[in-house]
Amino acid sequence: MNKDSKIFIAGHRGMVGSSIVENLKFNGYNNIITATSNELDLTNQEGCNNFVNENRPEVVIIAAARVGGILANSEYPWEFLYENLMIEANLINAAHQNNVQDLIFLGSSCIYPKMASQPLKEDYLLTGSLEPTNEWYAIAKITGVKMCQALNKEYGRNYISLMPTNLYGPRDNFNLETSHVLPAMMRKFHEAKQAGHTPVSLWGSGSPKREFLHTSDLAESVRFIMEYEGKLDHDLINVGTGKDLMIKELAETIQGVIGHKGIIEWDVSKPDGTPRKLMNVSRINELGWKAKISLKKGIETTYGWFLENQKILKEVKIGN
Ligand SMILES: NC(=O)c1ccc[n+]([C@@H]2O[C@H](COP(=O)([O-])OP(=O)(O)OC[C@H]3O[C@@H](n4cnc5c(N)ncnc54)[C@H](OP(=O)(O)O)[C@@H]3O)[C@@H](O)[C@H]2O)c1
């Protein structure tokens, strides 16, 4: 991989895509191409083909997707299934048709069965039923993995699917209707502190266990795989810290970082989701990559970003 290799990062304005752009630029890559969804709607097959054909990237990184938490997934099953399928199918096919040899597709840990044993190994894919609250998203992501595998098998492509655990970091989505658990908690604790340390109500029982990876670590893993010399033995690779904690412990960590002194109320009428989700990350660890950022440090820097960007977030993203 040369520093002037042409790399197309799809979804460069998102939390993950922007972190990848930042990482690659910092590491000297100087030929990164991007397009916003207004400039290139990846659900449009012709537009997608034309873009790849005209720009001729050497590497494609797919960080574009329709993303959201439990609420958004259960309210918009069609959009989560259709848009994600179209984005992946169009971009993977356009890359293949235009002879792009290297591609990284980002999926999610929700591709694994709800009741799979823990930690989740890559081999557990398609061995059981999915978590119903996000099966639409998961089925689209599984299809993306299979598309990459089919092209590797039949045409010798190097299309690698990376499955990150729950991610968080700067530029996360802090809209309570569509956000994931960590940024939602951060916003709730912040607002409760501002309101005079009022109680914070959180979804579920607090007992499920989850793993969280900072987006800067994820971006490092993407670069690591992109730069990997030689043939990888696997085209489906988990990315995580390999450590999980209870949602209650996560809440207390965020509460501590923010300095909220009120009580936490657990709303057990809301779903918990999968009881535990921890990635087995031995595959990527054995290749030589490990996550570096501790959860507390990551929450501190994310909260720092949140505070600096509150005004913009209010206007653009999180609404009222
Ligand atoms: N967030 C997590 O916790 C998490 C965990 C595991 C895996 N992942 C994976 O990481 C990837 C990125 O997630 P994220 O959190 O960065 O999401 P995000 O912040 O919502 O960003 C998604 C990006 O996708 C682009 N996009 C969406 N629809 C598009 C379309 N029709 N055409 C072109 N671009 C489109 C958006 O572009 P514009 O900004 O230009 O509209 C946006 O920049 C996804 O594949 C997701 O599955 C995320």
XYZ file of C-alpha atoms in Angstrom, residues 64-284:
221
model
C -21.626 4.241 4.936
C -24.778 2.732 6.386
C -28.119 3.512 7.938
C -27.216 3.203 11.624
C -29.246 3.467 14.842
C -30.121 2.024 18.239
C -32.911 -0.348 19.348
C -35.677 2.262 18.966
C -34.716 3.331 15.443
C -34.244 -0.297 14.369
C -37.637 -1.394 15.611
C -39.467 1.630 14.175
C -37.839 1.613 10.737
C -37.298 -2.067 9.805
C -37.745 -1.427 6.083
C -35.257 1.446 5.894
C -32.648 -0.483 7.895
C -32.978 -3.531 5.671
C -33.389 -1.865 2.287
C -30.920 1.017 2.538
C -28.150 -1.087 4.011
C -28.628 -3.844 1.445
C -28.581 -1.354 -1.420
C -25.513 0.536 -0.160
C -23.532 -2.697 0.221
C -24.713 -4.418 -2.945
C -24.134 -1.356 -5.109
C -20.725 -0.495 -3.736
C -19.326 -4.028 -3.502
C -20.540 -4.791 -7.018
C -19.231 -1.475 -8.411
C -15.837 -2.167 -6.821
C -15.729 -5.653 -8.331
C -16.940 -4.537 -11.776
C -14.257 -1.841 -11.823
C -11.507 -4.226 -10.775
C -10.912 -2.833 -7.293
C -8.914 -5.617 -5.623
C -9.025 -4.397 -1.992
C -12.150 -3.515 -0.035
C -13.007 -3.257 3.642
C -16.643 -3.663 4.609
C -17.729 -2.602 8.085
C -20.485 -4.594 9.710
C -21.495 -5.007 13.306
C -21.514 -7.531 16.148
C -25.304 -7.851 15.751
C -24.695 -10.286 12.861
C -24.132 -13.038 15.441
C -27.015 -15.093 16.917
C -28.734 -13.696 19.997
C -27.975 -16.749 22.124
C -24.546 -17.611 20.733
C -22.005 -18.516 23.379
C -19.740 -15.725 24.502
C -17.287 -14.321 23.568
C -18.599 -14.260 20.005
C -16.371 -16.017 17.514
C -16.500 -15.320 13.801
C -17.445 -19.012 13.283
C -20.776 -18.475 15.055
C -22.193 -16.604 12.059
C -25.510 -18.157 10.943
C -25.641 -20.733 13.746
C -28.850 -19.427 15.376
C -31.636 -16.818 15.469
C -30.839 -13.123 15.562
C -31.870 -10.561 18.175
C -35.358 -9.563 16.861
C -34.979 -5.851 17.659
C -32.247 -5.390 15.060
C -32.580 -8.375 12.773
C -33.301 -6.116 9.768
C -29.968 -4.382 10.103
C -28.197 -7.653 10.941
C -29.564 -9.465 7.883
C -28.358 -6.651 5.629
C -24.896 -6.788 7.241
C -24.722 -10.601 6.962
C -25.530 -10.250 3.269
C -22.627 -7.784 2.920
C -20.261 -10.313 4.528
C -21.510 -13.020 2.164
C -21.154 -10.781 -0.899
C -17.502 -10.183 0.004
C -16.932 -13.886 0.624
C -18.558 -14.865 -2.670
C -16.292 -12.486 -4.616
C -13.199 -13.688 -2.737
C -14.094 -17.303 -3.447
C -15.059 -16.921 -7.078
C -12.846 -14.055 -8.263
C -9.939 -13.996 -5.794
C -10.797 -10.546 -4.446
C -9.393 -9.303 -1.143
C -12.674 -8.036 0.343
C -12.440 -8.120 4.139
C -15.413 -7.716 6.482
C -14.555 -6.157 9.836
C -17.160 -6.598 12.568
C -16.716 -3.929 15.217
C -18.313 -4.181 18.611
C -20.315 -1.159 19.922
C -18.465 1.998 18.949
C -18.384 5.459 20.480
C -16.340 8.597 20.125
C -16.368 12.139 18.743
C -19.104 12.893 16.203
C -21.360 10.200 17.672
C -25.127 10.582 17.314
C -26.568 12.230 20.445
C -30.193 12.287 19.253
C -32.137 10.355 21.904
C -34.526 8.902 19.322
C -31.846 7.312 17.163
C -28.697 7.056 19.254
C -26.867 4.095 20.763
C -26.665 3.537 24.506
C -23.405 5.330 25.327
C -24.069 8.713 23.660
C -27.710 8.594 24.853
C -26.516 8.185 28.445
C -23.940 10.923 28.003
C -26.560 13.384 26.856
C -29.017 12.405 29.607
C -26.460 12.753 32.403
C -25.201 16.036 30.989
C -28.696 17.538 30.785
C -29.664 16.217 34.238
C -26.537 17.790 35.713
C -27.373 21.105 34.059
C -30.936 20.898 35.390
C -29.602 20.628 38.971
C -28.741 16.931 39.247
C -32.247 15.644 38.508
C -32.833 11.837 38.291
C -31.818 10.090 35.077
C -34.103 7.417 33.651
C -32.334 4.722 31.637
C -33.693 1.903 29.487
C -33.947 -1.663 30.759
C -32.577 -3.314 33.883
C -28.938 -2.285 33.526
C -27.849 -5.920 33.784
C -26.927 -6.755 30.160
C -23.224 -6.767 29.424
C -21.681 -4.882 26.542
C -18.293 -4.071 25.070
C -17.310 -0.613 23.777
C -14.553 0.375 21.371
C -13.405 3.920 20.693
C -13.634 4.932 17.015
C -9.951 5.940 16.982
C -9.081 2.349 17.879
C -11.436 1.083 15.173
C -9.821 3.410 12.622
C -6.413 2.025 13.605
C -7.689 -1.511 13.006
C -8.971 -0.542 9.549
C -5.548 0.874 8.629
C -3.871 -2.200 10.116
C -5.929 -4.551 7.926
C -5.544 -2.305 4.865
C -1.749 -2.300 5.254
C -1.489 -5.983 6.117
C 1.055 -7.567 3.843
C 0.388 -11.034 2.561
C -2.813 -12.989 2.315
C -5.107 -12.994 5.323
C -6.380 -16.437 6.312
C -9.841 -15.054 7.039
C -12.167 -12.547 5.406
C -14.415 -12.025 8.459
C -12.636 -10.461 11.436
C -14.039 -9.164 14.731
C -12.765 -5.882 16.156
C -13.185 -5.035 19.830
C -11.450 -4.672 23.141
C -12.259 -8.226 24.271
C -13.609 -6.808 27.580
C -17.215 -6.124 28.540
C -19.053 -4.519 31.442
C -22.612 -4.245 32.750
C -24.725 -1.377 31.402
C -25.088 -0.288 35.060
C -21.299 0.011 35.332
C -21.189 1.932 32.069
C -23.834 4.345 33.423
C -21.841 4.875 36.614
C -18.630 5.506 34.649
C -20.328 8.127 32.467
C -22.052 9.647 35.499
C -18.653 9.925 37.220
C -16.935 11.532 34.219
C -19.759 14.057 33.819
C -20.094 14.720 37.553
C -23.839 14.071 37.814
C -24.874 13.661 41.466
C -28.538 12.626 41.045
C -30.072 9.146 41.124
C -30.376 6.657 38.268
C -33.798 5.065 37.626
C -33.931 1.885 35.521
C -37.038 1.682 33.307
C -37.623 -2.082 33.171
C -40.621 -1.639 30.852
C -38.063 -0.986 28.077
C -36.251 -3.898 26.369
C -32.774 -4.980 27.418
C -31.785 -6.506 24.100
C -29.226 -9.317 23.951
C -28.105 -10.350 27.477
C -24.417 -10.230 26.666
C -22.363 -9.175 23.680
C -18.628 -9.625 23.838
C -16.435 -10.219 20.830
C -13.773 -12.868 20.659
C -10.979 -10.776 19.179
C -8.254 -13.404 19.102
C -8.236 -13.457 15.291
C -7.219 -9.785 14.970
